[in-house]
Short mmCIF file of C-alpha atoms and ligand atoms in Angstrom, two decimals:
data_model
loop_
_atom_site.label_atom_id
_atom_site.label_comp_id
_atom_site.label_asym_id
_atom_site.label_seq_id
_atom_site.Cartn_x
_atom_site.Cartn_y
_atom_site.Cartn_z
CA MET A 1 -73.63 -138.84 -291.29
CA SER A 2 -74.48 -137.07 -288.07
CA ALA A 3 -72.38 -137.37 -284.95
CA VAL A 4 -73.60 -138.41 -281.50
CA ILE A 5 -73.70 -135.25 -279.36
CA MET A 6 -71.77 -135.72 -276.13
CA ASP A 7 -74.03 -133.96 -273.65
CA GLY A 8 -71.83 -132.48 -270.93
CA LYS A 9 -74.78 -130.86 -269.19
CA ALA A 10 -76.58 -134.17 -268.75
CA LEU A 11 -73.44 -135.95 -267.52
CA ALA A 12 -72.68 -133.09 -265.12
CA ALA A 13 -76.22 -133.47 -263.68
CA LYS A 14 -75.48 -137.15 -263.06
CA VAL A 15 -72.19 -136.26 -261.34
CA TYR A 16 -74.06 -133.79 -259.11
CA GLU A 17 -76.52 -136.49 -258.02
CA GLY A 18 -73.64 -138.61 -256.72
CA LEU A 19 -71.88 -135.66 -255.14
CA LYS A 20 -75.02 -134.51 -253.31
CA ILE A 21 -75.12 -137.84 -251.47
CA GLN A 22 -71.43 -137.55 -250.58
CA VAL A 23 -71.93 -133.98 -249.30
CA GLU A 24 -74.84 -135.18 -247.13
CA THR A 25 -72.71 -138.01 -245.75
CA LEU A 26 -69.95 -135.52 -244.92
CA ALA A 27 -72.52 -133.22 -243.27
CA GLY A 28 -73.50 -136.16 -241.05
CA LYS A 29 -69.91 -136.22 -239.85
CA GLY A 30 -69.94 -132.47 -239.25
CA VAL A 31 -67.88 -131.66 -242.36
CA THR A 32 -68.91 -129.02 -244.90
CA PRO A 33 -66.68 -128.81 -247.99
CA GLY A 34 -65.60 -125.24 -248.72
CA LEU A 35 -64.30 -123.79 -251.99
CA GLY A 36 -62.28 -120.56 -252.02
CA VAL A 37 -62.05 -118.49 -255.20
CA ILE A 38 -59.84 -115.47 -255.78
CA LEU A 39 -61.04 -113.15 -258.52
CA VAL A 40 -58.76 -110.31 -259.57
CA GLY A 41 -60.21 -107.50 -261.71
CA ASN A 42 -63.55 -107.38 -263.46
CA ASP A 43 -63.14 -109.41 -266.64
CA PRO A 44 -66.78 -110.18 -267.67
CA ALA A 45 -66.03 -113.78 -268.73
CA SER A 46 -64.26 -114.49 -265.42
CA GLU A 47 -67.24 -112.99 -263.54
CA VAL A 48 -69.56 -115.44 -265.34
CA TYR A 49 -67.28 -118.42 -264.63
CA VAL A 50 -67.03 -117.55 -260.94
CA ARG A 51 -70.80 -117.04 -260.69
CA ASN A 52 -71.38 -120.48 -262.23
CA LYS A 53 -68.94 -122.09 -259.77
CA VAL A 54 -70.65 -120.44 -256.79
CA ARG A 55 -74.06 -121.60 -258.10
CA ALA A 56 -72.81 -125.17 -258.40
CA CYS A 57 -71.58 -125.00 -254.78
CA GLU A 58 -74.99 -123.72 -253.64
CA ARG A 59 -76.74 -126.52 -255.54
CA LEU A 60 -74.70 -129.12 -253.64
CA GLY A 61 -74.46 -127.57 -250.17
CA ILE A 62 -70.76 -126.75 -250.55
CA ALA A 63 -69.68 -123.51 -248.86
CA SER A 64 -67.99 -120.94 -251.08
CA LYS A 65 -65.93 -117.88 -250.38
CA VAL A 66 -65.12 -115.46 -253.20
CA VAL A 67 -62.32 -112.99 -252.53
CA ARG A 68 -62.65 -110.08 -254.97
CA LEU A 69 -59.60 -107.94 -255.58
CA SER A 70 -59.39 -104.93 -257.86
CA GLY A 71 -57.43 -105.24 -261.12
CA ASP A 72 -54.72 -102.86 -259.92
CA VAL A 73 -53.69 -104.69 -256.74
CA CYS A 74 -50.08 -105.79 -256.53
CA GLU A 75 -49.02 -109.42 -256.81
CA SER A 76 -48.10 -109.61 -253.13
CA GLU A 77 -51.69 -108.75 -252.18
CA VAL A 78 -52.98 -111.70 -254.25
CA ILE A 79 -50.39 -113.98 -252.63
CA LYS A 80 -51.39 -112.72 -249.17
CA ASN A 81 -55.00 -113.72 -249.91
CA ILE A 82 -53.94 -117.15 -251.23
CA GLU A 83 -52.02 -117.73 -248.02
CA ALA A 84 -55.04 -116.66 -245.96
CA LEU A 85 -57.15 -119.31 -247.76
CA ASN A 86 -54.34 -121.87 -247.26
CA GLY A 87 -54.77 -121.31 -243.53
CA ASP A 88 -58.57 -121.09 -243.53
CA GLU A 89 -60.00 -124.24 -241.92
CA GLY A 90 -63.39 -123.76 -243.59
CA ILE A 91 -61.76 -123.99 -247.05
CA CYS A 92 -60.58 -127.37 -248.31
CA SER A 93 -60.08 -126.41 -251.93
CA MET A 94 -59.26 -123.19 -253.79
CA LEU A 95 -58.53 -121.65 -257.14
CA VAL A 96 -57.39 -118.36 -258.58
CA GLN A 97 -59.62 -117.45 -261.51
CA LEU A 98 -57.45 -116.98 -264.61
CA PRO A 99 -56.36 -114.94 -266.44
CA LEU A 100 -54.62 -112.69 -263.93
CA PRO A 101 -53.75 -109.10 -264.95
CA ARG A 102 -50.79 -109.09 -267.36
CA SER A 103 -48.58 -107.32 -264.82
CA MET A 104 -48.56 -110.46 -262.64
CA ASP A 105 -46.41 -113.57 -262.96
CA GLU A 106 -49.10 -116.26 -263.09
CA ASP A 107 -46.76 -119.16 -262.25
CA ARG A 108 -45.30 -117.33 -259.27
CA VAL A 109 -48.76 -116.45 -257.90
CA LEU A 110 -50.16 -119.97 -258.37
CA SER A 111 -47.10 -121.54 -256.72
CA HIS A 112 -48.39 -120.19 -253.39
CA ILE A 113 -51.51 -122.41 -253.45
CA ALA A 114 -51.08 -125.26 -250.95
CA PHE A 115 -50.96 -128.45 -253.05
CA ASP A 116 -53.55 -130.18 -250.84
CA LYS A 117 -56.02 -127.32 -251.45
CA ASP A 118 -55.30 -127.10 -255.18
CA ALA A 119 -58.77 -127.39 -256.75
CA ASP A 120 -57.52 -127.40 -260.33
CA GLY A 121 -54.37 -129.53 -260.09
CA ILE A 122 -52.32 -126.52 -261.19
CA THR A 123 -49.46 -126.62 -258.68
CA VAL A 124 -46.15 -128.19 -259.65
CA GLN A 125 -46.69 -130.91 -257.03
CA ASN A 126 -50.00 -132.02 -258.57
CA ALA A 127 -48.71 -131.60 -262.14
CA GLY A 128 -45.72 -133.77 -261.16
CA ALA A 129 -48.04 -136.36 -259.60
CA LEU A 130 -49.99 -136.50 -262.87
CA LEU A 131 -46.78 -136.91 -264.85
CA ASN A 132 -45.61 -139.76 -262.62
CA GLY A 133 -49.03 -141.41 -262.49
CA ILE A 134 -49.42 -141.03 -258.73
CA LYS A 135 -52.38 -139.71 -256.75
CA GLY A 136 -52.97 -135.96 -256.81
CA ALA A 137 -55.65 -133.39 -257.67
CA LEU A 138 -56.43 -133.59 -261.38
CA PRO A 139 -57.08 -130.48 -263.49
CA CYS A 140 -60.85 -130.10 -263.88
CA THR A 141 -61.24 -129.69 -267.65
CA PRO A 142 -59.01 -132.68 -268.58
CA ARG A 143 -60.71 -134.82 -265.92
CA GLY A 144 -64.12 -133.86 -267.34
CA ILE A 145 -63.00 -134.76 -270.87
CA ILE A 146 -61.98 -138.27 -269.81
CA GLU A 147 -65.33 -138.74 -268.01
CA LEU A 148 -67.19 -137.69 -271.16
CA LEU A 149 -65.21 -140.12 -273.33
CA LYS A 150 -65.92 -142.94 -270.85
CA GLU A 151 -69.62 -142.07 -270.58
CA TYR A 152 -70.00 -142.39 -274.34
CA SER A 153 -67.85 -145.56 -274.44
CA VAL A 154 -65.41 -144.01 -276.90
CA PRO A 155 -62.64 -146.61 -277.30
CA MET A 156 -59.42 -145.11 -275.95
CA SER A 157 -56.98 -148.00 -275.64
CA GLY A 158 -54.73 -147.95 -278.71
CA ALA A 159 -56.56 -144.99 -280.27
CA HIS A 160 -54.59 -142.10 -281.73
CA ALA A 161 -55.49 -139.00 -279.71
CA VAL A 162 -54.45 -135.63 -281.09
CA VAL A 163 -54.51 -132.68 -278.70
CA VAL A 164 -54.24 -129.23 -280.28
CA GLY A 165 -52.92 -126.87 -277.59
CA ARG A 166 -50.25 -127.33 -274.94
CA SER A 167 -51.35 -125.12 -272.03
CA ASN A 168 -50.64 -126.21 -268.46
CA ILE A 169 -54.35 -126.18 -267.66
CA VAL A 170 -55.75 -128.13 -270.65
CA GLY A 171 -53.40 -129.38 -273.40
CA LYS A 172 -50.59 -130.89 -271.35
CA PRO A 173 -52.68 -132.55 -268.61
CA VAL A 174 -55.31 -133.95 -270.99
CA SER A 175 -52.46 -135.46 -273.05
CA MET A 176 -51.17 -137.17 -269.90
CA LEU A 177 -54.63 -138.47 -268.96
CA LEU A 178 -55.28 -139.80 -272.47
CA GLN A 179 -51.93 -141.58 -272.35
CA ARG A 180 -52.99 -143.07 -268.99
CA GLU A 181 -56.02 -144.50 -270.86
CA ASN A 182 -53.56 -146.11 -273.30
CA CYS A 183 -54.11 -143.71 -276.17
CA THR A 184 -51.16 -142.92 -278.42
CA VAL A 185 -51.01 -139.16 -278.00
CA THR A 186 -49.76 -136.41 -280.31
CA MET A 187 -49.67 -132.94 -278.76
CA CYS A 188 -49.78 -130.07 -281.29
CA HIS A 189 -49.20 -126.33 -280.98
CA SER A 190 -48.73 -123.24 -283.11
CA LYS A 191 -45.40 -124.46 -284.52
CA THR A 192 -46.60 -127.95 -285.51
CA ARG A 193 -45.83 -128.77 -289.14
CA ASN A 194 -48.53 -130.28 -291.35
CA LEU A 195 -51.10 -129.70 -288.63
CA ASN A 196 -54.03 -130.61 -290.90
CA ASP A 197 -52.49 -134.02 -291.67
CA VAL A 198 -51.94 -134.71 -287.97
CA ILE A 199 -55.50 -133.67 -287.12
CA ARG A 200 -56.88 -135.87 -289.89
CA SER A 201 -55.15 -138.90 -288.36
CA ALA A 202 -56.93 -138.50 -284.99
CA ASP A 203 -59.38 -141.08 -283.66
CA ILE A 204 -59.88 -138.70 -280.73
CA LEU A 205 -59.36 -134.99 -281.33
CA VAL A 206 -59.16 -132.46 -278.50
CA ALA A 207 -59.21 -128.81 -279.59
CA ALA A 208 -57.93 -126.37 -276.94
CA ILE A 209 -56.71 -123.48 -279.04
CA GLY A 210 -58.85 -120.42 -278.34
CA LYS A 211 -59.64 -119.69 -282.02
CA PRO A 212 -63.30 -119.83 -283.06
CA GLY A 213 -64.14 -122.42 -285.72
CA PHE A 214 -60.44 -123.24 -286.32
CA ILE A 215 -61.15 -126.92 -287.04
CA THR A 216 -63.60 -127.69 -289.82
CA GLY A 217 -65.28 -130.90 -290.96
CA ASP A 218 -62.91 -131.44 -293.89
CA MET A 219 -60.00 -131.71 -291.41
CA ILE A 220 -61.58 -134.52 -289.38
CA LYS A 221 -61.23 -138.28 -289.78
CA PRO A 222 -64.65 -139.90 -290.38
CA ASN A 223 -66.13 -141.21 -287.11
CA ALA A 224 -63.55 -139.49 -284.88
CA ALA A 225 -64.55 -138.31 -281.39
CA VAL A 226 -64.19 -134.52 -281.34
CA ILE A 227 -63.82 -132.74 -278.01
CA ASP A 228 -64.13 -128.98 -278.33
CA VAL A 229 -62.66 -127.20 -275.31
CA GLY A 230 -62.64 -123.71 -276.82
CA ILE A 231 -64.89 -121.00 -275.47
CA ASN A 232 -64.75 -117.97 -277.73
CA ARG A 233 -67.15 -115.06 -277.53
CA LEU A 234 -67.98 -113.66 -280.98
CA GLU A 235 -68.75 -109.99 -281.58
CA SER A 236 -72.44 -110.94 -281.77
CA GLY A 237 -72.15 -112.12 -278.15
CA LYS A 238 -72.62 -115.76 -279.20
CA LEU A 239 -70.25 -118.42 -277.82
CA MET A 240 -68.34 -120.55 -280.29
CA GLY A 241 -65.89 -123.39 -279.82
CA ASP A 242 -62.62 -124.04 -281.63
CA VAL A 243 -64.47 -126.44 -283.92
CA ASP A 244 -66.96 -125.50 -286.61
CA PHE A 245 -69.78 -127.55 -285.11
CA TYR A 246 -72.00 -127.94 -288.16
CA SER A 247 -69.39 -129.20 -290.66
CA ALA A 248 -67.59 -131.30 -288.00
CA SER A 249 -70.78 -132.99 -286.86
CA GLN A 250 -71.39 -134.25 -290.41
CA VAL A 251 -68.11 -136.21 -290.29
CA ALA A 252 -67.36 -137.05 -286.65
CA GLY A 253 -68.71 -140.06 -284.77
CA PHE A 254 -69.02 -138.09 -281.50
CA ILE A 255 -68.81 -134.37 -280.81
CA THR A 256 -69.16 -132.02 -277.85
CA PRO A 257 -71.27 -128.88 -278.36
CA VAL A 258 -70.29 -125.38 -277.20
CA PRO A 259 -71.91 -124.45 -274.91
CA GLY A 260 -73.08 -127.60 -273.12
CA GLY A 261 -70.13 -129.93 -273.66
CA VAL A 262 -66.82 -129.58 -271.83
CA GLY A 263 -67.80 -126.42 -269.89
CA PRO A 264 -70.40 -128.01 -267.55
CA MET A 265 -68.04 -130.96 -266.97
CA THR A 266 -65.25 -128.60 -265.90
CA ILE A 267 -67.47 -127.21 -263.14
CA ALA A 268 -68.72 -130.68 -262.16
CA MET A 269 -65.10 -131.85 -261.78
CA LEU A 270 -64.30 -128.77 -259.70
CA MET A 271 -67.08 -129.82 -257.34
CA LYS A 272 -65.78 -133.40 -257.37
CA ASN A 273 -62.24 -132.25 -256.52
CA THR A 274 -63.63 -130.11 -253.69
CA VAL A 275 -65.68 -132.94 -252.20
CA GLU A 276 -62.70 -135.30 -252.49
CA ALA A 277 -60.48 -132.76 -250.73
CA ALA A 278 -63.04 -132.48 -247.91
CA SER A 279 -63.27 -136.28 -247.62
CA GLN A 280 -59.52 -136.50 -247.17
P1 LIG B 301 -53.87 -121.05 -274.21
O1 LIG B 301 -53.97 -119.75 -274.93
O2 LIG B 301 -53.10 -121.13 -272.95
O3 LIG B 301 -53.25 -122.15 -275.22
C1 LIG B 301 -53.65 -122.20 -276.56
C2 LIG B 301 -52.84 -123.26 -277.26
O4 LIG B 301 -53.25 -123.30 -278.62
C3 LIG B 301 -51.33 -122.99 -277.26
O5 LIG B 301 -50.62 -124.15 -276.90
C4 LIG B 301 -51.03 -122.57 -278.69
O6 LIG B 301 -49.76 -122.97 -279.16
C5 LIG B 301 -52.10 -123.33 -279.45
N1 LIG B 301 -52.38 -122.66 -280.71
C6 LIG B 301 -52.67 -121.35 -280.92
N2 LIG B 301 -52.81 -121.12 -282.24
C7 LIG B 301 -52.57 -122.28 -282.87
C8 LIG B 301 -52.55 -122.68 -284.22
N3 LIG B 301 -52.77 -121.80 -285.22
N4 LIG B 301 -52.28 -123.97 -284.52
C9 LIG B 301 -52.03 -124.86 -283.54
N5 LIG B 301 -52.04 -124.55 -282.23
C10 LIG B 301 -52.31 -123.27 -281.90
O7 LIG B 301 -55.36 -121.54 -274.03
P2 LIG B 301 -56.06 -122.54 -272.96
O8 LIG B 301 -55.50 -123.91 -273.09
O9 LIG B 301 -56.09 -121.90 -271.62
O10 LIG B 301 -57.55 -122.50 -273.53
C11 LIG B 301 -57.87 -122.91 -274.84
C12 LIG B 301 -59.33 -122.64 -275.10
O11 LIG B 301 -60.11 -123.41 -274.19
C13 LIG B 301 -59.77 -121.19 -274.86
O12 LIG B 301 -60.82 -120.89 -275.78
C14 LIG B 301 -60.34 -121.20 -273.46
O13 LIG B 301 -61.30 -120.20 -273.24
C15 LIG B 301 -60.98 -122.57 -273.43
N6 LIG B 301 -61.11 -123.16 -272.11
C16 LIG B 301 -62.29 -123.79 -271.85
C17 LIG B 301 -62.48 -124.44 -270.67
C18 LIG B 301 -63.77 -125.15 -270.46
O14 LIG B 301 -64.12 -125.45 -269.34
N7 LIG B 301 -64.48 -125.48 -271.53
C19 LIG B 301 -61.46 -124.46 -269.62
C20 LIG B 301 -60.21 -123.84 -270.02
C21 LIG B 301 -60.06 -123.21 -271.22
P3 LIG B 301 -48.37 -122.36 -278.59
O15 LIG B 301 -48.16 -123.04 -277.27
O16 LIG B 301 -47.37 -122.72 -279.60
O17 LIG B 301 -48.60 -120.88 -278.44
#
């Protein structure tokens, strides 16, 4: 058996087509969406992610402003720059590229982002809106995962979705969104007992762990939809997901590749959130 590959790059291209029209319509009204990004330090992976976000903005005619701060700045300097973007009329949406240097309290820094400019739905106001099922900015990666599942008509209502990982940016919000689609959701983490048994019961499996090849084909229910969020750089320089793609693709019904699955959808949803913020 060979799984259907869920092509995030192709779906992202479709999303861009729609967004380009919306950006042109906004331009006709004299509005240019603007994305602000704060990058602290010179982590090579973060540099790549920020470059890709800026490129996506350029592709769509969205303005972007990257504030680069050295890795040894103090927390108050980062907060000062967040507040400057909060007050910047040319910026409708912003994010702080994570991870921040270890010396900083990530939650405290992020709490200074104005909730109506929160590009990644990371503030407590938007997280609370998601929890209560009311309107708010949705985190980009979880939003992209739901779009991928819908694009490939993966049945969600009544399905058992297992999410491995409980981070604020992926695991928790994607669990909420899957529940909104009427999945029965189990959220797992490093202390989950009998993890393999839980994983094997998943109709939809989301892996957001950060451990290369952690999930192998023998752990997967035949025909399951497998969403691999992990981006792990191996010593060889190659990128690998949290799922062993070859063995999993022999068992799964659907699977996302790494790269080319969830990653491009995360950036497409960032653009979508930015255009929506500008429209409002
Ligand atoms: P975090 O490190 O914040 O969270 C990892 C989660 O995995 C934790 O909840 C942890 O459990 C759980 N975990 C770790 N080890 C195990 C284990 N042995 N068994 C079960 N659960 C385990 O990571 P993120 O959520 O930020 O990111 C996860 C991965 O996704 C990373 O590779 C990251 O690079 C990638 N990523 C990709 C994106 C994309 O666009 N494709 C976007 C964001 C992230 P516990 O809470 O108990 O510690």
